[in-house]
PDB file of C-alpha atoms in Angstrom:
ATOM      1  CA  UNK A   1       0.700   9.405 -17.325  1.00  0.00           C
ATOM      2  CA  UNK A   2      -1.076  12.669 -16.562  1.00  0.00           C
ATOM      3  CA  UNK A   3      -0.913  13.772 -12.947  1.00  0.00           C
ATOM      4  CA  UNK A   4       1.421  10.943 -11.986  1.00  0.00           C
ATOM      5  CA  UNK A   5       4.487  12.763 -13.306  1.00  0.00           C
ATOM      6  CA  UNK A   6       5.478  16.432 -13.231  1.00  0.00           C
ATOM      7  CA  UNK A   7       8.325  18.170 -15.033  1.00  0.00           C
ATOM      8  CA  UNK A   8      10.513  20.339 -12.815  1.00  0.00           C
ATOM      9  CA  UNK A   9      13.740  22.267 -13.560  1.00  0.00           C
ATOM     10  CA  UNK A  10      16.944  20.818 -12.144  1.00  0.00           C
ATOM     11  CA  UNK A  11      20.613  21.778 -12.172  1.00  0.00           C
ATOM     12  CA  UNK A  12      22.600  18.662 -13.047  1.00  0.00           C
ATOM     13  CA  UNK A  13      26.258  18.300 -12.037  1.00  0.00           C
ATOM     14  CA  UNK A  14      28.350  15.538 -13.580  1.00  0.00           C
ATOM     15  CA  UNK A  15      31.643  14.666 -15.256  1.00  0.00           C
ATOM     16  CA  UNK A  16      30.441  16.405 -18.400  1.00  0.00           C
ATOM     17  CA  UNK A  17      29.924  19.648 -16.475  1.00  0.00           C
ATOM     18  CA  UNK A  18      26.924  21.598 -15.251  1.00  0.00           C
ATOM     19  CA  UNK A  19      23.685  21.995 -17.142  1.00  0.00           C
ATOM     20  CA  UNK A  20      20.093  22.945 -16.508  1.00  0.00           C
ATOM     21  CA  UNK A  21      17.381  20.632 -17.708  1.00  0.00           C
ATOM     22  CA  UNK A  22      13.827  19.476 -16.869  1.00  0.00           C
ATOM     23  CA  UNK A  23      13.466  16.348 -14.774  1.00  0.00           C
ATOM     24  CA  UNK A  24      10.578  13.898 -14.320  1.00  0.00           C
ATOM     25  CA  UNK A  25       9.261  14.013 -10.758  1.00  0.00           C
ATOM     26  CA  UNK A  26       6.653  11.812  -9.065  1.00  0.00           C
ATOM     27  CA  UNK A  27       3.550  13.845  -8.243  1.00  0.00           C
ATOM     28  CA  UNK A  28       2.508  14.043  -4.588  1.00  0.00           C
ATOM     29  CA  UNK A  29      -0.842  15.583  -3.664  1.00  0.00           C
ATOM     30  CA  UNK A  30      -3.081  15.462  -0.597  1.00  0.00           C
ATOM     31  CA  UNK A  31      -6.184  13.302  -0.589  1.00  0.00           C
ATOM     32  CA  UNK A  32      -8.794  14.066   2.034  1.00  0.00           C
ATOM     33  CA  UNK A  33     -10.979  11.074   2.807  1.00  0.00           C
ATOM     34  CA  UNK A  34     -14.451  11.789   4.120  1.00  0.00           C
ATOM     35  CA  UNK A  35     -16.982   9.286   5.400  1.00  0.00           C
ATOM     36  CA  UNK A  36     -20.631  10.319   5.280  1.00  0.00           C
ATOM     37  CA  UNK A  37     -19.502  13.898   4.751  1.00  0.00           C
ATOM     38  CA  UNK A  38     -17.186  13.967   7.780  1.00  0.00           C
ATOM     39  CA  UNK A  39     -13.421  14.373   7.321  1.00  0.00           C
ATOM     40  CA  UNK A  40     -11.564  11.251   8.409  1.00  0.00           C
ATOM     41  CA  UNK A  41      -7.998  11.452   7.130  1.00  0.00           C
ATOM     42  CA  UNK A  42      -5.623  13.336   4.886  1.00  0.00           C
ATOM     43  CA  UNK A  43      -2.916  11.326   3.206  1.00  0.00           C
ATOM     44  CA  UNK A  44      -0.221  12.444   0.806  1.00  0.00           C
ATOM     45  CA  UNK A  45      -0.476  10.185  -2.213  1.00  0.00           C
ATOM     46  CA  UNK A  46       0.213   9.729  -5.909  1.00  0.00           C
ATOM     47  CA  UNK A  47      -3.072  10.584  -7.695  1.00  0.00           C
ATOM     48  CA  UNK A  48      -4.852   7.646  -9.276  1.00  0.00           C
ATOM     49  CA  UNK A  49      -6.729   4.592  -8.028  1.00  0.00           C
ATOM     50  CA  UNK A  50      -8.122   6.774  -5.228  1.00  0.00           C
ATOM     51  CA  UNK A  51     -11.294   4.709  -4.842  1.00  0.00           C
ATOM     52  CA  UNK A  52      -9.179   1.582  -4.388  1.00  0.00           C
ATOM     53  CA  UNK A  53      -7.033   3.452  -1.863  1.00  0.00           C
ATOM     54  CA  UNK A  54     -10.116   4.513   0.100  1.00  0.00           C
ATOM     55  CA  UNK A  55     -11.608   1.015   0.118  1.00  0.00           C
ATOM     56  CA  UNK A  56      -8.288  -0.498   1.149  1.00  0.00           C
ATOM     57  CA  UNK A  57      -7.753   2.072   3.888  1.00  0.00           C
ATOM     58  CA  UNK A  58     -11.236   1.622   5.358  1.00  0.00           C
ATOM     59  CA  UNK A  59     -10.948  -2.158   5.190  1.00  0.00           C
ATOM     60  CA  UNK A  60      -7.524  -2.356   6.806  1.00  0.00           C
ATOM     61  CA  UNK A  61      -8.746   0.031   9.523  1.00  0.00           C
ATOM     62  CA  UNK A  62     -11.634  -2.349  10.251  1.00  0.00           C
ATOM     63  CA  UNK A  63     -14.352   0.088   9.152  1.00  0.00           C
ATOM     64  CA  UNK A  64     -15.733  -2.024   6.293  1.00  0.00           C
ATOM     65  CA  UNK A  65     -15.744  -5.734   5.627  1.00  0.00           C
ATOM     66  CA  UNK A  66     -16.568  -5.734   1.925  1.00  0.00           C
ATOM     67  CA  UNK A  67     -17.417  -3.529  -1.053  1.00  0.00           C
ATOM     68  CA  UNK A  68     -21.152  -3.643  -0.262  1.00  0.00           C
ATOM     69  CA  UNK A  69     -20.469  -1.660   2.917  1.00  0.00           C
ATOM     70  CA  UNK A  70     -19.901   1.432   0.747  1.00  0.00           C
ATOM     71  CA  UNK A  71     -22.814   2.861  -1.215  1.00  0.00           C
ATOM     72  CA  UNK A  72     -20.918   5.469  -3.203  1.00  0.00           C
ATOM     73  CA  UNK A  73     -17.626   7.290  -3.596  1.00  0.00           C
ATOM     74  CA  UNK A  74     -17.518  10.749  -5.163  1.00  0.00           C
ATOM     75  CA  UNK A  75     -15.061  13.606  -5.498  1.00  0.00           C
ATOM     76  CA  UNK A  76     -16.274  16.877  -4.008  1.00  0.00           C
ATOM     77  CA  UNK A  77     -15.463  20.367  -2.655  1.00  0.00           C
ATOM     78  CA  UNK A  78     -11.955  20.694  -4.039  1.00  0.00           C
ATOM     79  CA  UNK A  79     -11.402  23.421  -6.637  1.00  0.00           C
ATOM     80  CA  UNK A  80      -8.300  25.192  -7.900  1.00  0.00           C
ATOM     81  CA  UNK A  81      -8.017  28.926  -8.590  1.00  0.00           C
ATOM     82  CA  UNK A  82      -9.771  28.473 -11.931  1.00  0.00           C
ATOM     83  CA  UNK A  83     -12.660  26.490 -10.472  1.00  0.00           C
ATOM     84  CA  UNK A  84     -11.539  23.105 -11.746  1.00  0.00           C
ATOM     85  CA  UNK A  85     -11.996  19.988  -9.623  1.00  0.00           C
ATOM     86  CA  UNK A  86      -8.641  18.918  -8.180  1.00  0.00           C
ATOM     87  CA  UNK A  87      -9.958  15.432  -7.330  1.00  0.00           C
ATOM     88  CA  UNK A  88      -8.282  15.705  -3.930  1.00  0.00           C
ATOM     89  CA  UNK A  89     -11.371  15.220  -1.727  1.00  0.00           C
ATOM     90  CA  UNK A  90     -13.172  11.876  -1.818  1.00  0.00           C
ATOM     91  CA  UNK A  91     -16.399  11.338   0.121  1.00  0.00           C
ATOM     92  CA  UNK A  92     -17.601   7.800   0.784  1.00  0.00           C
ATOM     93  CA  UNK A  93     -21.161   7.006   1.874  1.00  0.00           C
ATOM     94  CA  UNK A  94     -21.499   3.962   4.101  1.00  0.00           C
ATOM     95  CA  UNK A  95     -24.347   1.513   3.610  1.00  0.00           C
ATOM     96  CA  UNK A  96     -27.165   1.480   6.166  1.00  0.00           C
ATOM     97  CA  UNK A  97     -26.155  -0.403   9.291  1.00  0.00           C
ATOM     98  CA  UNK A  98     -22.409   0.063   8.777  1.00  0.00           C
ATOM     99  CA  UNK A  99     -20.999   1.844  11.794  1.00  0.00           C
ATOM    100  CA  UNK A 100     -19.057   5.050  11.233  1.00  0.00           C
ATOM    101  CA  UNK A 101     -15.343   4.969  12.097  1.00  0.00           C
ATOM    102  CA  UNK A 102     -14.514   5.128  15.781  1.00  0.00           C
ATOM    103  CA  UNK A 103     -12.744   8.171  17.129  1.00  0.00           C
ATOM    104  CA  UNK A 104      -9.492   6.218  17.469  1.00  0.00           C
ATOM    105  CA  UNK A 105      -9.332   5.739  13.711  1.00  0.00           C
ATOM    106  CA  UNK A 106      -9.482   9.449  12.960  1.00  0.00           C
ATOM    107  CA  UNK A 107      -6.263  11.153  11.971  1.00  0.00           C
ATOM    108  CA  UNK A 108      -6.405  14.793  12.919  1.00  0.00           C
ATOM    109  CA  UNK A 109      -3.321  15.884  10.982  1.00  0.00           C
ATOM    110  CA  UNK A 110      -1.448  14.817   7.860  1.00  0.00           C
ATOM    111  CA  UNK A 111      -0.606  11.180   7.363  1.00  0.00           C
ATOM    112  CA  UNK A 112       2.707  11.640   5.588  1.00  0.00           C
ATOM    113  CA  UNK A 113       3.805   9.519   2.655  1.00  0.00           C
ATOM    114  CA  UNK A 114       6.510   7.889   4.783  1.00  0.00           C
ATOM    115  CA  UNK A 115       4.571   7.085   7.952  1.00  0.00           C
ATOM    116  CA  UNK A 116       1.090   5.657   7.905  1.00  0.00           C
ATOM    117  CA  UNK A 117       0.864   5.252  11.674  1.00  0.00           C
ATOM    118  CA  UNK A 118       1.390   8.963  12.474  1.00  0.00           C
ATOM    119  CA  UNK A 119      -1.724  10.485  13.992  1.00  0.00           C
ATOM    120  CA  UNK A 120      -3.044   7.316  15.584  1.00  0.00           C
ATOM    121  CA  UNK A 121      -4.396   7.848  19.075  1.00  0.00           C
ATOM    122  CA  UNK A 122      -2.145   5.070  20.340  1.00  0.00           C
ATOM    123  CA  UNK A 123      -0.485   1.855  19.272  1.00  0.00           C
ATOM    124  CA  UNK A 124      -3.501   0.001  20.658  1.00  0.00           C
ATOM    125  CA  UNK A 125      -5.659   1.722  18.039  1.00  0.00           C
ATOM    126  CA  UNK A 126      -3.543   0.050  15.349  1.00  0.00           C
ATOM    127  CA  UNK A 127      -3.905  -3.452  16.777  1.00  0.00           C
ATOM    128  CA  UNK A 128      -7.189  -4.221  15.109  1.00  0.00           C
ATOM    129  CA  UNK A 129      -8.850  -7.588  15.029  1.00  0.00           C
ATOM    130  CA  UNK A 130      -8.896  -9.010  11.529  1.00  0.00           C
ATOM    131  CA  UNK A 131     -12.090 -10.481  10.127  1.00  0.00           C
ATOM    132  CA  UNK A 132      -9.909 -12.691   7.914  1.00  0.00           C
ATOM    133  CA  UNK A 133      -7.047 -14.125   9.938  1.00  0.00           C
ATOM    134  CA  UNK A 134      -4.388 -15.749   7.732  1.00  0.00           C
ATOM    135  CA  UNK A 135      -3.445 -18.194  10.507  1.00  0.00           C
ATOM    136  CA  UNK A 136      -5.285 -21.171   9.047  1.00  0.00           C
ATOM    137  CA  UNK A 137      -4.282 -20.664   5.424  1.00  0.00           C
ATOM    138  CA  UNK A 138      -2.527 -23.875   4.270  1.00  0.00           C
ATOM    139  CA  UNK A 139      -0.853 -22.312   1.213  1.00  0.00           C
ATOM    140  CA  UNK A 140       2.770 -23.113   0.471  1.00  0.00           C
ATOM    141  CA  UNK A 141       5.001 -21.034  -1.773  1.00  0.00           C
ATOM    142  CA  UNK A 142       8.032 -22.435  -3.550  1.00  0.00           C
ATOM    143  CA  UNK A 143      11.244 -20.753  -2.471  1.00  0.00           C
ATOM    144  CA  UNK A 144      12.278 -19.930  -6.026  1.00  0.00           C
ATOM    145  CA  UNK A 145       8.864 -18.388  -6.777  1.00  0.00           C
ATOM    146  CA  UNK A 146       8.985 -16.110  -3.738  1.00  0.00           C
ATOM    147  CA  UNK A 147      12.610 -15.186  -4.424  1.00  0.00           C
ATOM    148  CA  UNK A 148      11.721 -14.058  -7.943  1.00  0.00           C
ATOM    149  CA  UNK A 149       8.643 -11.941  -7.187  1.00  0.00           C
ATOM    150  CA  UNK A 150      10.452  -8.655  -6.389  1.00  0.00           C
ATOM    151  CA  UNK A 151      12.033  -8.810  -9.847  1.00  0.00           C
ATOM    152  CA  UNK A 152       8.581  -9.234 -11.393  1.00  0.00           C
ATOM    153  CA  UNK A 153       7.298  -6.322  -9.307  1.00  0.00           C
ATOM    154  CA  UNK A 154      10.189  -4.155 -10.442  1.00  0.00           C
ATOM    155  CA  UNK A 155       9.355  -4.717 -14.135  1.00  0.00           C
ATOM    156  CA  UNK A 156       5.878  -3.257 -13.515  1.00  0.00           C
ATOM    157  CA  UNK A 157       7.061  -0.010 -11.892  1.00  0.00           C
ATOM    158  CA  UNK A 158       6.498   2.249 -14.888  1.00  0.00           C
ATOM    159  CA  UNK A 159       6.379   5.560 -12.998  1.00  0.00           C
ATOM    160  CA  UNK A 160       9.408   4.597 -10.890  1.00  0.00           C
ATOM    161  CA  UNK A 161      11.353   4.040 -14.104  1.00  0.00           C
ATOM    162  CA  UNK A 162      10.792   7.681 -15.052  1.00  0.00           C
ATOM    163  CA  UNK A 163      11.044   9.308 -11.614  1.00  0.00           C
ATOM    164  CA  UNK A 164      12.839   6.962  -9.192  1.00  0.00           C
ATOM    165  CA  UNK A 165      10.435   8.242  -6.541  1.00  0.00           C
ATOM    166  CA  UNK A 166       7.719   5.656  -5.900  1.00  0.00           C
ATOM    167  CA  UNK A 167       7.076   2.593  -3.780  1.00  0.00           C
ATOM    168  CA  UNK A 168       5.259  -0.404  -5.207  1.00  0.00           C
ATOM    169  CA  UNK A 169       3.096  -3.227  -3.924  1.00  0.00           C
ATOM    170  CA  UNK A 170       1.893  -6.260  -5.811  1.00  0.00           C
ATOM    171  CA  UNK A 171      -0.457  -9.159  -5.165  1.00  0.00           C
ATOM    172  CA  UNK A 172       0.448 -12.542  -6.641  1.00  0.00           C
ATOM    173  CA  UNK A 173      -0.824 -16.102  -6.540  1.00  0.00           C
ATOM    174  CA  UNK A 174       1.250 -18.741  -4.793  1.00  0.00           C
ATOM    175  CA  UNK A 175       2.385 -19.872  -8.245  1.00  0.00           C
ATOM    176  CA  UNK A 176       3.754 -16.409  -9.029  1.00  0.00           C
ATOM    177  CA  UNK A 177       0.947 -15.128 -11.262  1.00  0.00           C
ATOM    178  CA  UNK A 178       0.587 -11.366 -11.037  1.00  0.00           C
ATOM    179  CA  UNK A 179      -2.872 -10.176  -9.977  1.00  0.00           C
ATOM    180  CA  UNK A 180      -2.283  -6.449  -9.518  1.00  0.00           C
ATOM    181  CA  UNK A 181       0.545  -3.926  -9.014  1.00  0.00           C
ATOM    182  CA  UNK A 182       0.148  -0.397  -7.690  1.00  0.00           C
ATOM    183  CA  UNK A 183       2.678   2.445  -7.199  1.00  0.00           C
ATOM    184  CA  UNK A 184       2.540   5.381  -4.812  1.00  0.00           C
ATOM    185  CA  UNK A 185       4.789   7.857  -3.019  1.00  0.00           C
ATOM    186  CA  UNK A 186       3.568   6.238   0.207  1.00  0.00           C
ATOM    187  CA  UNK A 187       4.295   2.581   0.828  1.00  0.00           C
ATOM    188  CA  UNK A 188       1.132   2.243   2.910  1.00  0.00           C
ATOM    189  CA  UNK A 189      -0.913   3.879   0.123  1.00  0.00           C
ATOM    190  CA  UNK A 190       0.437   1.396  -2.426  1.00  0.00           C
ATOM    191  CA  UNK A 191      -0.687  -1.476  -0.202  1.00  0.00           C
ATOM    192  CA  UNK A 192      -4.094   0.135   0.426  1.00  0.00           C
ATOM    193  CA  UNK A 193      -4.592   0.423  -3.348  1.00  0.00           C
ATOM    194  CA  UNK A 194      -3.776  -3.273  -3.763  1.00  0.00           C
ATOM    195  CA  UNK A 195      -6.090  -4.288  -0.907  1.00  0.00           C
ATOM    196  CA  UNK A 196      -8.816  -2.009  -2.250  1.00  0.00           C
ATOM    197  CA  UNK A 197      -8.485  -3.576  -5.696  1.00  0.00           C
ATOM    198  CA  UNK A 198      -8.750  -7.057  -4.175  1.00  0.00           C
ATOM    199  CA  UNK A 199     -11.778  -6.024  -2.116  1.00  0.00           C
ATOM    200  CA  UNK A 200     -13.574  -4.631  -5.161  1.00  0.00           C
ATOM    201  CA  UNK A 201     -12.744  -7.815  -7.099  1.00  0.00           C
ATOM    202  CA  UNK A 202     -14.224 -10.015  -4.361  1.00  0.00           C
ATOM    203  CA  UNK A 203     -10.798 -11.464  -3.507  1.00  0.00           C
ATOM    204  CA  UNK A 204     -10.779 -10.587   0.205  1.00  0.00           C
ATOM    205  CA  UNK A 205      -9.897 -12.627   2.148  1.00  0.00           C
ATOM    206  CA  UNK A 206      -6.937 -13.034  -0.203  1.00  0.00           C
ATOM    207  CA  UNK A 207      -6.263 -16.641   0.693  1.00  0.00           C
ATOM    208  CA  UNK A 208      -3.420 -18.338  -1.112  1.00  0.00           C
ATOM    209  CA  UNK A 209      -1.926 -15.004  -2.152  1.00  0.00           C
ATOM    210  CA  UNK A 210       1.418 -13.289  -1.686  1.00  0.00           C
ATOM    211  CA  UNK A 211       1.839  -9.555  -1.100  1.00  0.00           C
ATOM    212  CA  UNK A 212       5.198  -8.127  -2.180  1.00  0.00           C
ATOM    213  CA  UNK A 213       6.406  -4.614  -1.334  1.00  0.00           C
ATOM    214  CA  UNK A 214       9.363  -2.749  -2.770  1.00  0.00           C
ATOM    215  CA  UNK A 215      10.816  -1.386   0.463  1.00  0.00           C
ATOM    216  CA  UNK A 216      10.837  -2.227   4.130  1.00  0.00           C
ATOM    217  CA  UNK A 217       8.003  -3.811   6.125  1.00  0.00           C
ATOM    218  CA  UNK A 218       6.588  -1.717   8.935  1.00  0.00           C
ATOM    219  CA  UNK A 219       4.032  -2.772  11.528  1.00  0.00           C
ATOM    220  CA  UNK A 220       1.274  -1.099   9.535  1.00  0.00           C
ATOM    221  CA  UNK A 221       2.040  -2.994   6.332  1.00  0.00           C
ATOM    222  CA  UNK A 222       2.001  -6.283   8.230  1.00  0.00           C
ATOM    223  CA  UNK A 223      -1.310  -5.246   9.788  1.00  0.00           C
ATOM    224  CA  UNK A 224      -2.795  -4.466   6.385  1.00  0.00           C
ATOM    225  CA  UNK A 225      -1.827  -7.930   5.119  1.00  0.00           C
ATOM    226  CA  UNK A 226      -3.409  -9.550   8.178  1.00  0.00           C
ATOM    227  CA  UNK A 227      -6.602  -7.508   7.829  1.00  0.00           C
ATOM    228  CA  UNK A 228      -6.945  -8.617   4.189  1.00  0.00           C
ATOM    229  CA  UNK A 229      -6.308 -12.282   5.023  1.00  0.00           C
ATOM    230  CA  UNK A 230      -3.084 -12.386   3.019  1.00  0.00           C
ATOM    231  CA  UNK A 231      -0.953 -15.295   4.299  1.00  0.00           C
ATOM    232  CA  UNK A 232       2.480 -14.317   2.889  1.00  0.00           C
ATOM    233  CA  UNK A 233       4.191 -10.920   2.872  1.00  0.00           C
ATOM    234  CA  UNK A 234       7.559 -10.427   1.219  1.00  0.00           C
ATOM    235  CA  UNK A 235       9.770  -7.354   1.009  1.00  0.00           C
ATOM    236  CA  UNK A 236      12.952  -6.258  -0.703  1.00  0.00           C
ATOM    237  CA  UNK A 237      14.232  -4.712   2.518  1.00  0.00           C
ATOM    238  CA  UNK A 238      14.013  -5.314   6.275  1.00  0.00           C
ATOM    239  CA  UNK A 239      11.010  -5.721   8.551  1.00  0.00           C
ATOM    240  CA  UNK A 240      10.660  -3.864  11.831  1.00  0.00           C
ATOM    241  CA  UNK A 241      10.641  -5.729  15.134  1.00  0.00           C
ATOM    242  CA  UNK A 242       6.964  -4.936  15.658  1.00  0.00           C
ATOM    243  CA  UNK A 243       6.082  -6.224  12.187  1.00  0.00           C
ATOM    244  CA  UNK A 244       7.789  -9.512  13.073  1.00  0.00           C
ATOM    245  CA  UNK A 245       5.922  -9.736  16.388  1.00  0.00           C
ATOM    246  CA  UNK A 246       2.582  -9.123  14.678  1.00  0.00           C
ATOM    247  CA  UNK A 247       3.305 -11.669  11.938  1.00  0.00           C
ATOM    248  CA  UNK A 248       4.259 -14.338  14.470  1.00  0.00           C
ATOM    249  CA  UNK A 249       1.141 -13.630  16.524  1.00  0.00           C
ATOM    250  CA  UNK A 250      -1.328 -13.563  13.636  1.00  0.00           C
ATOM    251  CA  UNK A 251      -0.076 -16.413  11.432  1.00  0.00           C
ATOM    252  CA  UNK A 252       1.482 -14.265   8.705  1.00  0.00           C
ATOM    253  CA  UNK A 253       4.535 -15.566   6.868  1.00  0.00           C
ATOM    254  CA  UNK A 254       6.950 -12.636   6.754  1.00  0.00           C
ATOM    255  CA  UNK A 255       9.996 -12.584   4.470  1.00  0.00           C
ATOM    256  CA  UNK A 256      12.547  -9.846   3.970  1.00  0.00           C
ATOM    257  CA  UNK A 257      15.757  -9.030   2.122  1.00  0.00           C
ATOM    258  CA  UNK A 258      14.485 -10.876  -0.965  1.00  0.00           C
ATOM    259  CA  UNK A 259      17.414 -10.218  -3.265  1.00  0.00           C
ATOM    260  CA  UNK A 260      19.509 -12.174  -5.740  1.00  0.00           C
ATOM    261  CA  UNK A 261      17.767 -15.463  -5.061  1.00  0.00           C
ATOM    262  CA  UNK A 262      18.041 -15.354  -1.276  1.00  0.00           C
ATOM    263  CA  UNK A 263      15.751 -14.193   1.521  1.00  0.00           C
ATOM    264  CA  UNK A 264      15.160 -14.240   5.263  1.00  0.00           C
ATOM    265  CA  UNK A 265      11.935 -15.570   6.780  1.00  0.00           C
ATOM    266  CA  UNK A 266      11.101 -13.992  10.124  1.00  0.00           C
ATOM    267  CA  UNK A 267       7.813 -15.723  10.942  1.00  0.00           C
ATOM    268  CA  UNK A 268       5.957 -18.875   9.886  1.00  0.00           C
ATOM    269  CA  UNK A 269       8.580 -20.364   7.584  1.00  0.00           C
ATOM    270  CA  UNK A 270       6.481 -23.525   7.310  1.00  0.00           C
ATOM    271  CA  UNK A 271       4.749 -22.026   4.276  1.00  0.00           C
ATOM    272  CA  UNK A 272       7.998 -21.871   2.291  1.00  0.00           C
ATOM    273  CA  UNK A 273       8.491 -24.995   0.188  1.00  0.00           C
ATOM    274  CA  UNK A 274      12.186 -25.778  -0.211  1.00  0.00           C
ATOM    275  CA  UNK A 275      13.887 -28.832  -1.782  1.00  0.00           C
ATOM    276  CA  UNK A 276      15.896 -29.406   1.369  1.00  0.00           C
ATOM    277  CA  UNK A 277      16.455 -27.353   4.503  1.00  0.00           C
ATOM    278  CA  UNK A 278      20.103 -26.457   4.964  1.00  0.00           C
ATOM    279  CA  UNK A 279      21.021 -24.844   8.268  1.00  0.00           C
ATOM    280  CA  UNK A 280      24.321 -23.097   8.862  1.00  0.00           C
TER     281      UNK A 280
END
């Protein structure tokens, strides 16, 4: 798995005593994104699928509307002590006529792996208008299908199995067919990689699809789903209050605590197909 996993020494304490041994650790490295040669953002990410990450990030920030808005993506200007390319600086050239990112999109310090919103000029800068609103998507997802998707996602988390240190995001059809799964130390990066993959495959807007994430749902993750036209977002853990507000406002079905066959739906439950509605 190359740069995805590093081996680090650890002192292990347990019932059998104390011992020193190597441990598998998820790699975290900075990725500087440049647009037309100008630095735009630095995010801490798991190396791999960087071009997808960049496309997903620029799309969910409202900079690009499709893959044709980017002419090229190339690694540049990042060398280690021995002169080798670290592949930690990615420069994207926009197509003629595509406006450069507005100042409000720029992040002037690190976007950490735990908080994708840090560095925004204001919350208003995050509330972007989607080109692909999910509000009119008529898709319905069977309750048992949605309830089982986190388990499917978990089976695809190969790096997590070895390190225990990564988030995951997956895009599925309404019937539960897996389209793509990506892992990353940052939950927002994992979603950007999925959205970038979908964009490059011509699947944005991702109508009729379900996005599943392995952790909690923040405002930014809900925003990314809305920007990609994804009608259903499900998570293993809880959503934030602002994520719920955004989902309700934009027509996104938002589910959380999807565990052991049960789940909560916080917005637009009409898309969940159930045999019979039982209220308690």
